[in-house]
Coordinates of C-alpha atoms and ligand atoms in Angstrom, one line a residue:
M1 CA 0.1 0.0 -0.1
P2 CA 1.3 3.3 -0.9
V3 CA 2.4 5.7 1.8
Y4 CA 2.1 9.5 1.2
T5 CA 4.6 11.6 2.8
I6 CA 3.7 15.2 2.6
A7 CA 5.8 18.0 3.9
T8 CA 3.0 20.0 5.3
I9 CA -0.3 18.5 6.1
P10 CA -2.8 21.2 7.2
F11 CA -3.8 20.6 10.8
P12 CA -6.9 21.7 12.8
D13 CA -6.2 25.0 14.2
Q14 CA -8.5 24.3 17.1
K15 CA -8.8 21.5 19.5
P16 CA -11.7 19.0 18.7
G17 CA -14.5 19.7 21.1
T18 CA -16.7 17.5 23.0
S19 CA -17.8 16.0 20.0
G20 CA -15.0 15.5 17.6
L21 CA -13.8 18.0 14.9
R22 CA -16.2 20.2 13.4
K23 CA -15.1 22.6 10.7
R24 CA -16.7 24.2 7.6
V25 CA -16.9 21.9 4.4
Q26 CA -14.3 24.0 2.7
V27 CA -11.7 23.5 5.5
F28 CA -12.3 19.7 5.3
R29 CA -11.9 19.8 1.7
Q30 CA -8.4 21.3 1.7
P31 CA -5.8 18.7 0.2
H32 CA -4.9 16.2 3.0
Y33 CA -6.9 17.8 5.8
L34 CA -9.4 15.0 6.3
E35 CA -6.6 12.4 5.7
N36 CA -4.6 14.1 8.3
F37 CA -7.3 13.7 11.0
V38 CA -8.2 10.1 10.0
Q39 CA -4.6 9.1 10.0
S40 CA -4.2 10.7 13.4
I41 CA -7.2 8.7 14.7
F42 CA -5.6 5.4 13.4
D43 CA -2.0 6.1 14.7
T44 CA -3.6 7.0 18.2
I45 CA -6.0 4.0 18.5
A46 CA -3.4 1.5 17.4
A47 CA -5.9 -1.2 16.3
P48 CA -4.8 -4.7 16.1
P49 CA -4.5 -6.1 12.5
D50 CA -7.9 -7.3 10.8
A51 CA -9.9 -5.1 13.4
T52 CA -13.4 -4.3 12.4
L53 CA -14.7 -0.5 12.3
V54 CA -18.2 1.0 12.0
L55 CA -18.5 3.8 9.5
G56 CA -21.4 6.2 8.8
G57 CA -22.6 9.7 8.8
D58 CA -25.8 11.8 9.1
G59 CA -25.8 12.2 5.3
R60 CA -24.8 15.8 5.0
Y61 CA -22.7 17.2 2.1
Y62 CA -19.2 15.7 1.7
N63 CA -20.5 12.5 3.7
R64 CA -20.0 10.2 0.7
E65 CA -16.7 11.7 -0.4
A66 CA -15.3 11.3 3.2
I67 CA -16.5 7.8 3.4
Q68 CA -14.7 6.9 0.3
V69 CA -11.6 8.4 1.6
I70 CA -11.9 6.7 4.9
L71 CA -12.5 3.4 3.6
K72 CA -9.2 3.6 1.4
M73 CA -7.3 4.6 4.5
A74 CA -8.7 1.9 6.5
S75 CA -7.8 -0.6 4.1
A76 CA -4.2 0.8 3.9
N77 CA -4.0 0.9 7.8
G78 CA -4.6 -2.9 8.1
F79 CA -8.3 -3.0 9.1
G80 CA -9.9 -6.2 8.3
R81 CA -13.5 -5.3 7.8
V82 CA -15.7 -1.9 7.9
L83 CA -19.4 -2.0 8.5
V84 CA -20.8 1.0 6.5
G85 CA -24.3 2.0 6.7
K86 CA -26.1 1.8 3.2
G87 CA -25.6 5.1 1.4
G88 CA -23.2 6.2 4.0
I89 CA -26.0 6.6 6.4
L90 CA -25.8 5.9 10.3
S91 CA -27.3 8.0 12.9
T92 CA -25.0 8.5 15.9
P93 CA -27.0 6.2 18.2
A94 CA -27.4 3.4 15.5
A95 CA -23.6 3.7 15.0
S96 CA -23.1 3.2 18.9
C97 CA -25.6 0.1 18.7
L98 CA -23.6 -1.5 15.8
I99 CA -20.1 -1.1 17.6
R100 CA -21.6 -2.8 20.8
K101 CA -23.7 -5.3 19.0
Y102 CA -21.0 -6.6 16.6
R103 CA -18.1 -5.9 19.1
T104 CA -16.1 -3.9 16.7
F105 CA -12.8 -2.2 17.7
G106 CA -14.6 1.1 17.2
G107 CA -16.4 3.5 14.7
I108 CA -16.0 6.6 13.0
I109 CA -19.0 8.8 12.8
L110 CA -19.3 11.7 10.3
S111 CA -21.5 14.4 11.6
A112 CA -21.4 18.1 12.7
S113 CA -24.8 17.3 14.5
H114 CA -27.1 20.3 14.5
N115 CA -24.9 22.7 12.6
P116 CA -26.1 23.5 9.1
G117 CA -24.9 21.4 6.3
G118 CA -24.3 21.9 2.4
P119 CA -21.2 23.3 0.7
G120 CA -21.1 26.3 2.7
G121 CA -22.2 24.5 6.0
D122 CA -20.2 22.4 8.4
F123 CA -18.8 18.9 8.3
G124 CA -17.6 16.8 11.4
I125 CA -15.7 13.7 12.2
K126 CA -15.7 11.8 15.5
Y127 CA -14.1 8.6 16.8
N128 CA -16.0 6.2 19.2
T129 CA -14.3 3.5 21.2
A130 CA -15.4 -0.2 21.7
N131 CA -17.9 0.6 24.3
G132 CA -19.9 2.5 21.5
G133 CA -19.1 6.0 23.3
P134 CA -17.2 9.1 22.1
A135 CA -13.6 8.6 22.7
P136 CA -12.5 9.8 26.3
E137 CA -10.5 13.2 26.6
R138 CA -7.2 11.5 26.9
T139 CA -7.7 10.0 23.4
T140 CA -9.1 13.1 21.7
E141 CA -6.1 15.1 23.1
A142 CA -3.7 12.6 21.6
I143 CA -5.4 12.5 18.2
Y144 CA -5.1 16.3 18.2
A145 CA -1.5 16.1 19.2
A146 CA -0.7 13.5 16.5
S147 CA -2.5 15.8 14.0
K148 CA 0.0 18.6 14.7
T149 CA 3.2 16.5 14.0
I150 CA 1.9 14.0 11.4
M151 CA 4.2 13.7 8.3
Q152 CA 2.6 10.9 6.3
Y153 CA -0.7 9.0 5.8
R154 CA -1.5 5.6 4.3
I155 CA -4.2 5.2 1.6
A156 CA -5.1 2.4 -0.7
D157 CA -4.3 3.3 -4.4
V158 CA -7.8 2.6 -5.8
A159 CA -9.3 4.8 -8.4
S160 CA -12.7 3.4 -8.4
E161 CA -15.6 4.4 -6.1
I162 CA -16.8 1.8 -3.5
E163 CA -20.3 1.0 -4.1
L164 CA -22.4 2.3 -1.1
D165 CA -26.0 1.9 -2.3
A166 CA -26.1 -1.9 -2.5
L167 CA -26.1 -4.1 0.7
G168 CA -23.4 -6.8 0.7
D169 CA -19.7 -7.4 1.0
S170 CA -17.0 -6.4 -1.3
K171 CA -13.1 -6.2 -1.1
L172 CA -11.0 -3.3 -0.9
G173 CA -7.4 -4.7 -1.0
D174 CA -7.4 -7.3 1.9
M175 CA -10.1 -5.6 3.7
T176 CA -13.9 -6.3 3.4
V177 CA -16.5 -3.7 3.1
S178 CA -19.8 -4.7 4.3
V179 CA -22.7 -2.4 3.3
I180 CA -25.4 -3.0 5.8
D181 CA -29.0 -1.9 6.5
P182 CA -28.5 1.2 8.7
V183 CA -31.8 0.9 10.4
S184 CA -32.7 -2.8 11.3
D185 CA -30.3 -3.4 14.2
Y186 CA -31.3 -0.2 15.9
A187 CA -35.1 -0.8 15.4
E188 CA -34.7 -4.2 16.8
L189 CA -33.0 -2.7 20.0
M190 CA -35.8 -0.2 20.4
E191 CA -38.3 -3.2 20.2
S192 CA -36.5 -4.9 23.0
L193 CA -36.8 -1.9 25.2
F194 CA -40.2 -0.7 24.6
D195 CA -43.9 -2.0 24.7
F196 CA -44.5 -1.6 21.0
A197 CA -47.9 -3.5 21.4
A198 CA -49.0 -0.9 23.8
I199 CA -47.7 2.1 21.6
R200 CA -49.5 0.5 18.5
A201 CA -52.8 0.3 20.5
L202 CA -52.5 4.0 21.4
L203 CA -51.8 5.1 17.9
S204 CA -54.6 2.9 16.5
N205 CA -57.0 4.5 19.1
G206 CA -56.7 8.0 17.4
F207 CA -53.7 9.3 19.3
R208 CA -51.9 11.4 16.7
I209 CA -48.2 12.2 16.5
R210 CA -46.0 14.2 14.4
F211 CA -42.3 13.6 14.0
D212 CA -40.0 16.2 12.3
A213 CA -36.9 14.5 10.9
M214 CA -35.7 18.0 9.9
H215 CA -34.4 16.4 6.5
A216 CA -31.7 14.9 8.6
V217 CA -30.6 11.4 9.4
T218 CA -33.7 10.2 11.4
G219 CA -36.2 10.1 8.6
P220 CA -35.6 6.5 7.6
Y221 CA -35.4 5.4 11.2
A222 CA -38.5 7.1 12.0
R223 CA -40.6 5.7 9.1
E224 CA -39.4 2.3 9.9
I225 CA -40.4 2.5 13.6
F226 CA -43.4 4.8 13.8
V227 CA -44.9 3.9 10.4
N228 CA -43.9 0.3 9.5
R229 CA -43.5 -1.0 13.0
L230 CA -46.0 0.9 15.1
G231 CA -48.8 1.6 12.5
A232 CA -48.7 5.4 12.6
P233 CA -50.1 7.0 9.5
A234 CA -47.5 8.0 6.9
D235 CA -47.9 11.7 7.5
S236 CA -46.8 11.3 11.0
V237 CA -43.3 11.6 9.9
I238 CA -42.3 15.1 8.1
N239 CA -39.3 16.3 6.4
A240 CA -38.3 12.4 6.3
E241 CA -35.9 12.5 3.4
P242 CA -32.2 13.0 4.5
L243 CA -30.8 15.8 2.3
P244 CA -27.1 16.9 2.0
D245 CA -28.1 20.5 3.0
F246 CA -31.0 19.6 5.3
G247 CA -33.1 21.4 2.9
G248 CA -31.5 24.5 3.9
G249 CA -32.7 24.2 7.4
H250 CA -30.8 24.0 10.8
P251 CA -31.5 20.8 12.1
D252 CA -31.5 21.6 15.6
P253 CA -34.6 20.5 17.5
N254 CA -35.5 23.7 19.6
L255 CA -38.3 26.2 19.6
T256 CA -36.3 28.4 17.3
Y257 CA -35.2 26.0 14.5
A258 CA -37.9 23.4 14.7
H259 CA -40.5 26.2 14.0
E260 CA -42.4 24.1 11.5
L261 CA -43.1 21.4 14.0
V262 CA -43.8 23.9 16.8
D263 CA -46.3 25.8 14.5
I264 CA -48.3 22.5 14.0
L265 CA -48.3 21.5 17.6
Y266 CA -49.5 25.0 18.7
G267 CA -51.9 25.4 15.8
D268 CA -55.5 24.5 15.6
N269 CA -56.4 20.7 15.4
A270 CA -52.9 20.0 16.7
P271 CA -51.8 16.4 17.2
D272 CA -51.5 15.0 20.7
F273 CA -47.7 14.6 20.7
G274 CA -44.8 16.1 18.6
A275 CA -41.1 15.5 18.5
A276 CA -38.1 16.3 16.5
S277 CA -34.4 15.2 16.2
D278 CA -31.3 16.8 15.1
G279 CA -28.9 16.3 12.2
D280 CA -27.3 13.0 13.6
G281 CA -30.2 11.7 15.5
D282 CA -29.1 11.8 19.1
R283 CA -31.2 14.8 20.3
N284 CA -34.8 15.2 20.9
M285 CA -37.5 17.8 21.5
I286 CA -40.7 16.7 23.1
L287 CA -44.1 18.6 22.7
G288 CA -47.5 18.0 23.7
R289 CA -50.6 19.7 22.2
H290 CA -49.9 23.5 22.8
F291 CA -47.2 22.4 25.2
F292 CA -43.3 22.3 25.4
V293 CA -41.3 20.0 27.7
T294 CA -37.9 21.3 28.6
P295 CA -35.2 18.7 28.2
S296 CA -34.4 18.9 31.9
D297 CA -38.0 18.1 32.9
S298 CA -38.1 15.3 30.2
L299 CA -35.2 13.5 31.9
A300 CA -36.8 13.7 35.2
I301 CA -40.1 12.5 34.0
I302 CA -38.5 9.7 32.2
A303 CA -36.8 8.7 35.3
A304 CA -39.9 8.9 37.5
N305 CA -41.9 6.8 34.9
A306 CA -39.3 4.3 34.0
H307 CA -41.2 1.6 36.0
L308 CA -43.7 1.5 33.3
V309 CA -41.3 0.7 30.5
P310 CA -40.4 -3.0 29.8
G311 CA -36.6 -2.3 29.4
Y312 CA -36.4 -0.4 32.7
K313 CA -39.0 -1.9 35.0
Q314 CA -36.4 -3.6 36.9
G315 CA -35.2 -0.4 38.5
L316 CA -32.5 2.2 37.7
A317 CA -29.0 2.0 39.0
G318 CA -28.7 5.9 39.0
I319 CA -29.0 9.0 37.1
A320 CA -26.4 11.4 35.6
R321 CA -27.1 14.8 34.2
S322 CA -24.5 17.4 32.9
M323 CA -23.7 20.3 35.3
P324 CA -25.9 23.0 33.4
T325 CA -28.9 20.6 33.3
S326 CA -31.6 21.5 35.9
A327 CA -31.7 19.5 39.1
A328 CA -35.3 18.2 38.5
A329 CA -33.7 14.8 37.9
D330 CA -31.8 15.0 41.3
R331 CA -35.3 15.2 43.0
V332 CA -36.6 12.0 41.4
A333 CA -33.2 10.3 42.2
A334 CA -33.7 11.3 45.9
A335 CA -37.3 10.0 45.7
L336 CA -36.2 6.6 44.3
N337 CA -33.2 6.6 46.7
I338 CA -30.8 6.1 43.9
P339 CA -27.4 8.2 43.1
C340 CA -27.4 11.1 40.9
Y341 CA -24.2 12.3 39.4
E342 CA -23.4 15.8 37.9
T343 CA -20.8 15.8 35.0
P344 CA -19.4 18.1 32.6
T345 CA -21.2 18.8 29.4
G346 CA -20.8 16.3 26.6
W347 CA -21.8 12.8 26.5
K348 CA -18.3 11.0 27.0
F349 CA -18.5 11.7 30.7
F350 CA -21.5 9.5 30.9
G351 CA -19.9 6.5 29.5
N352 CA -17.5 5.8 32.3
L353 CA -20.6 5.9 34.7
M354 CA -22.5 3.6 32.4
D355 CA -19.8 1.1 31.9
A356 CA -19.3 0.8 35.7
G357 CA -22.9 0.3 36.2
K358 CA -23.3 3.3 38.1
V359 CA -26.1 4.8 36.2
T360 CA -29.0 3.8 33.7
L361 CA -30.4 7.1 32.7
C362 CA -28.4 10.3 31.5
G363 CA -29.4 13.7 30.2
E364 CA -28.4 17.1 29.3
E365 CA -30.3 20.3 29.0
S366 CA -29.6 20.5 25.2
F367 CA -32.0 18.1 24.3
G368 CA -30.0 15.0 24.9
T369 CA -31.3 12.0 26.8
G370 CA -30.2 8.4 26.8
S371 CA -29.6 5.3 28.7
D372 CA -27.1 2.4 29.0
H373 CA -28.7 0.7 26.1
I374 CA -25.9 2.3 24.0
R375 CA -23.3 4.9 24.9
E376 CA -24.6 8.0 23.0
K377 CA -27.6 10.1 23.6
D378 CA -30.5 8.8 21.6
G379 CA -33.3 11.0 20.1
L380 CA -35.6 8.2 18.9
W381 CA -35.3 6.3 22.0
A382 CA -36.5 9.4 24.0
V383 CA -39.4 9.8 21.7
L384 CA -40.3 6.1 22.2
F385 CA -39.9 6.3 26.0
W386 CA -42.4 9.2 26.0
L387 CA -44.9 7.2 23.7
N388 CA -44.6 4.1 26.1
I389 CA -45.3 6.4 29.0
L390 CA -48.3 7.9 27.2
A391 CA -49.6 4.6 26.2
A392 CA -49.3 3.3 29.8
R393 CA -50.9 6.4 31.6
R394 CA -53.3 7.4 28.8
Q395 CA -53.1 11.2 29.9
S396 CA -51.9 14.1 27.9
V397 CA -48.3 15.3 27.8
E398 CA -49.3 18.4 29.8
T399 CA -51.1 16.6 32.4
I400 CA -48.0 14.2 32.9
V401 CA -45.7 17.1 33.3
R402 CA -48.2 19.2 35.7
E403 CA -48.6 16.1 37.8
H404 CA -44.8 15.7 38.0
R405 CA -44.2 19.2 39.1
A406 CA -47.1 19.0 41.6
R407 CA -45.3 16.1 43.1
F408 CA -41.8 17.0 42.9
G409 CA -41.8 20.9 42.6
R410 CA -40.8 22.7 39.4
N411 CA -37.3 23.4 38.4
V412 CA -38.1 26.5 36.4
Y413 CA -35.3 26.5 33.8
S414 CA -34.2 28.5 30.5
R415 CA -31.1 28.6 28.4
H416 CA -30.1 31.8 26.4
D417 CA -27.7 31.3 23.8
Y418 CA -25.7 34.2 22.2
E419 CA -24.4 32.8 18.8
G420 CA -21.8 33.8 16.5
I421 CA -20.1 36.5 18.9
P422 CA -16.7 37.6 18.4
G423 CA -14.2 35.3 20.4
D424 CA -12.7 38.2 22.1
A425 CA -15.9 39.4 23.5
A426 CA -16.9 36.1 24.6
N427 CA -13.6 35.6 26.4
S428 CA -13.4 38.8 28.0
V429 CA -17.0 38.0 29.5
M430 CA -15.9 34.9 31.0
K431 CA -12.6 36.5 32.3
L432 CA -14.6 39.4 34.0
L433 CA -16.8 36.7 35.9
H434 CA -13.7 34.9 37.0
E435 CA -12.3 38.2 38.3
R436 CA -15.5 38.8 40.2
F437 CA -15.6 35.8 42.1
G438 CA -14.3 37.4 45.2
E439 CA -16.7 40.4 45.2
L440 CA -19.6 38.2 44.3
Q441 CA -19.1 35.8 47.2
G442 CA -21.8 36.5 49.6
A443 CA -23.1 39.5 47.6
Q444 CA -26.8 40.4 47.8
L445 CA -28.1 40.9 44.2
G446 CA -31.7 42.1 44.1
N447 CA -33.8 39.4 45.9
Y448 CA -30.8 36.8 45.6
K449 CA -27.9 36.2 47.8
V450 CA -24.9 34.6 46.2
L451 CA -24.0 31.2 48.2
F452 CA -21.0 30.3 46.0
C453 CA -19.3 31.2 42.6
D454 CA -16.7 29.0 40.9
D455 CA -15.5 27.4 37.7
F456 CA -16.9 23.7 37.7
S457 CA -14.4 20.9 37.7
Y458 CA -15.0 17.2 37.7
T459 CA -13.3 14.3 38.9
D460 CA -14.4 11.1 37.3
P461 CA -15.5 8.6 40.0
V462 CA -14.4 5.7 37.9
D463 CA -10.9 6.5 36.4
G464 CA -10.0 9.7 38.7
S465 CA -9.4 11.9 35.5
V466 CA -9.9 15.6 36.1
S467 CA -11.6 18.1 33.8
I468 CA -11.5 21.6 34.8
G469 CA -12.9 24.9 33.4
Q470 CA -16.3 23.4 32.6
G471 CA -18.5 26.4 33.3
V472 CA -18.7 29.4 35.7
R473 CA -21.4 28.6 38.4
I474 CA -23.1 31.3 40.5
G475 CA -25.3 29.5 43.1
F476 CA -27.7 31.5 45.3
T477 CA -29.0 30.7 48.9
D478 CA -32.5 29.7 47.6
G479 CA -31.1 27.0 45.2
S480 CA -31.2 29.2 42.2
R481 CA -28.4 29.2 39.9
I482 CA -26.9 31.0 36.8
V483 CA -24.3 29.3 34.9
F484 CA -21.9 30.7 32.0
R485 CA -20.4 28.5 29.5
L486 CA -18.7 28.8 26.1
S487 CA -19.8 26.3 23.5
G488 CA -17.3 23.8 22.1
T489 CA -19.2 22.9 19.1
G490 CA -19.9 26.1 17.2
T491 CA -17.8 26.8 14.0
E492 CA -18.3 30.6 13.5
G493 CA -17.2 33.1 16.4
A494 CA -17.9 31.9 19.8
T495 CA -21.3 31.0 21.3
L496 CA -21.9 31.9 25.0
R497 CA -24.7 30.1 26.8
I498 CA -26.4 31.4 30.0
Y499 CA -28.3 28.8 31.9
L500 CA -30.9 29.8 34.5
E501 CA -32.6 27.8 37.0
A502 CA -35.0 28.5 40.1
F503 CA -36.9 26.0 42.0
E504 CA -40.5 26.6 42.6
P505 CA -42.1 24.4 45.2
D506 CA -45.6 26.2 45.0
V507 CA -48.0 24.6 42.6
A508 CA -50.1 27.7 42.4
Q509 CA -46.9 29.3 40.8
H510 CA -46.3 26.5 38.3
H511 CA -48.3 28.1 35.4
L512 CA -46.0 31.0 35.3
D513 CA -44.0 31.5 31.9
A514 CA -40.4 30.4 32.6
Q515 CA -38.9 33.8 31.3
E516 CA -41.3 35.7 33.6
A517 CA -40.3 33.5 36.5
L518 CA -36.7 34.0 35.9
A519 CA -36.7 37.7 35.0
G520 CA -34.8 38.5 38.2
L521 CA -32.0 36.1 37.5
I522 CA -31.9 36.9 33.9
S523 CA -31.2 40.7 34.7
I524 CA -28.4 39.6 37.3
A525 CA -26.7 37.7 34.7
L526 CA -26.7 40.5 32.2
E527 CA -25.3 42.9 34.9
I528 CA -22.6 40.8 36.5
S529 CA -21.3 39.7 33.0
E530 CA -21.6 43.2 31.3
L531 CA -22.6 40.9 28.4
R532 CA -24.5 43.4 26.4
Q533 CA -21.8 46.2 26.7
R534 CA -19.1 43.6 25.8
T535 CA -20.8 41.9 23.0
G536 CA -23.1 44.5 21.6
R537 CA -26.2 42.1 21.6
D538 CA -29.3 43.2 23.2
R539 CA -31.0 39.8 23.1
P540 CA -30.1 36.0 22.8
T541 CA -30.1 34.4 19.6
V542 CA -31.9 31.4 20.9
I543 CA -34.0 31.1 24.0
T544 CA -35.0 27.6 25.2
Ligands
VG1_1 C1 -23.5 21.3 22.7 C2 -24.5 21.0 23.9 C3 -24.0 19.7 24.6 C4 -23.8 18.6 23.7 C5 -23.1 18.9 22.6 C6 -23.0 17.8 21.6 O1 -22.3 21.4 23.0 O2 -24.7 22.1 24.7 O3 -24.9 19.4 25.9 O4 -23.4 17.3 24.4 O5 -23.5 20.0 21.9 O6 -24.2 17.6 21.0 P1 -21.9 23.0 23.3 O7 -20.4 22.9 23.6 O8 -22.0 23.6 22.0 O9 -22.6 23.6 24.3 V1 -24.4 16.9 19.4 O10 -26.0 16.5 19.3 O11 -23.9 18.3 18.7 O12 -23.5 15.6 19.4
CO2 CO1 -26.3 15.7 17.8

């Protein structure tokens, strides 16, 4: 196999974030750029000869070209077999499922998740290890270090394209390329966890659902599961065709970018249940008729109702949530008398806890929920969990949420994102907050008194690894909280996220709009960070 030695291989000018390397398509298309990163992965993971790899992506622009390159490099690097999703398609949760089911050495997932796609959009690449989860920080750091010093890469000298659209095996050098159905193994796993008969009965009883695949990867999965296996009418799944540019949309399932679905669920004659997923299928948004379920509440409600779901009725080992996620799940964990862990943002931190059997359910405020059935967050899994609960309880989404809050209290929650601000401005806001820790300590700000302020750091309870600088927290004496964090997944400027949370035990106040209930905390956040002055923005880009 030829070895290409190149004097200067362009390298990523930025550390891969929590979810691998994400860059503009034109950056990835620079000669040898993708090859650099792939060879750096292979050099770092040092797979034994004849190892098997899973490979697929969310179907975005450049997916197919990248797969051709990676297959040729896998062959030249001594892999024995690569399992590729037909058409190059694999959702992130399906890739995790395949790595685990077929006990492969690892997998490469091509996605920039919820970031826009197309020639002017983003592309991304991520390595997952044998447990099916994102590579741990020590591995991603090593890949990054390798990518800066790399001098050569190996690629098979094959001119022809590898057929990706027909199921079956073919040879690429000594390596076997197995093109597999991207949906069936995943759908089978879902059937083993949820009561499909009960959901089928619910749907045949006039309960109407709408799932928005946002022209991203979940379309084929949703059609197979909701329409073919659960008998929902075909129009229950909208925007089901994966498109390289996601139809020009922004496949991020939130109230801003999934407005088509939101309009349907808040319109006349709205269906009973609505849901959407993101570019690579690992996120979920849950809606009832004229009702939005915050992801933090969704995790808590899933935990509190897990006994109704066949795959979880034997009980939960524990729950984990990312630090900025609301403490609603903590209250359920306390009631169930099981541990609750608080981790940094990003799914990889949950993997160790799940592998050690410490937690069953995990969630993030960013529309990510999942369990130990795989090692990634899982959009359709969360939707099926809700449908299973709805089938068992036969109440509306809104009633289930209100009853939950009446029992556990309400963690009023919101996230304000300031997207695409200049990096300097974002850094100066974070620096200012750090400088103010001393003066903020114990300060009375309006109706709130500061109990503590710090920058969150985490010691992994399984392997002892330490992650610092995971977000500035300002905690108040009444349990309210403001968190400031810089996004690690954006590709344009910086994104500053402000997470706001207040606990409301009084049922009489539970109807209040979150922005109204959090108004006091919002103005404190803007004041202490000087965000408006430093960024020139007078409102967030996205409010969740
Ligand atoms: C965002 C979310 C985070 C999530 C990450 C990857 O990261 O906030 O909770 O784990 O995306 O999700 P950040 O650094 O931009 O806040 V995905 O669906 O893009 O794999
Ligand atoms: Co995603």
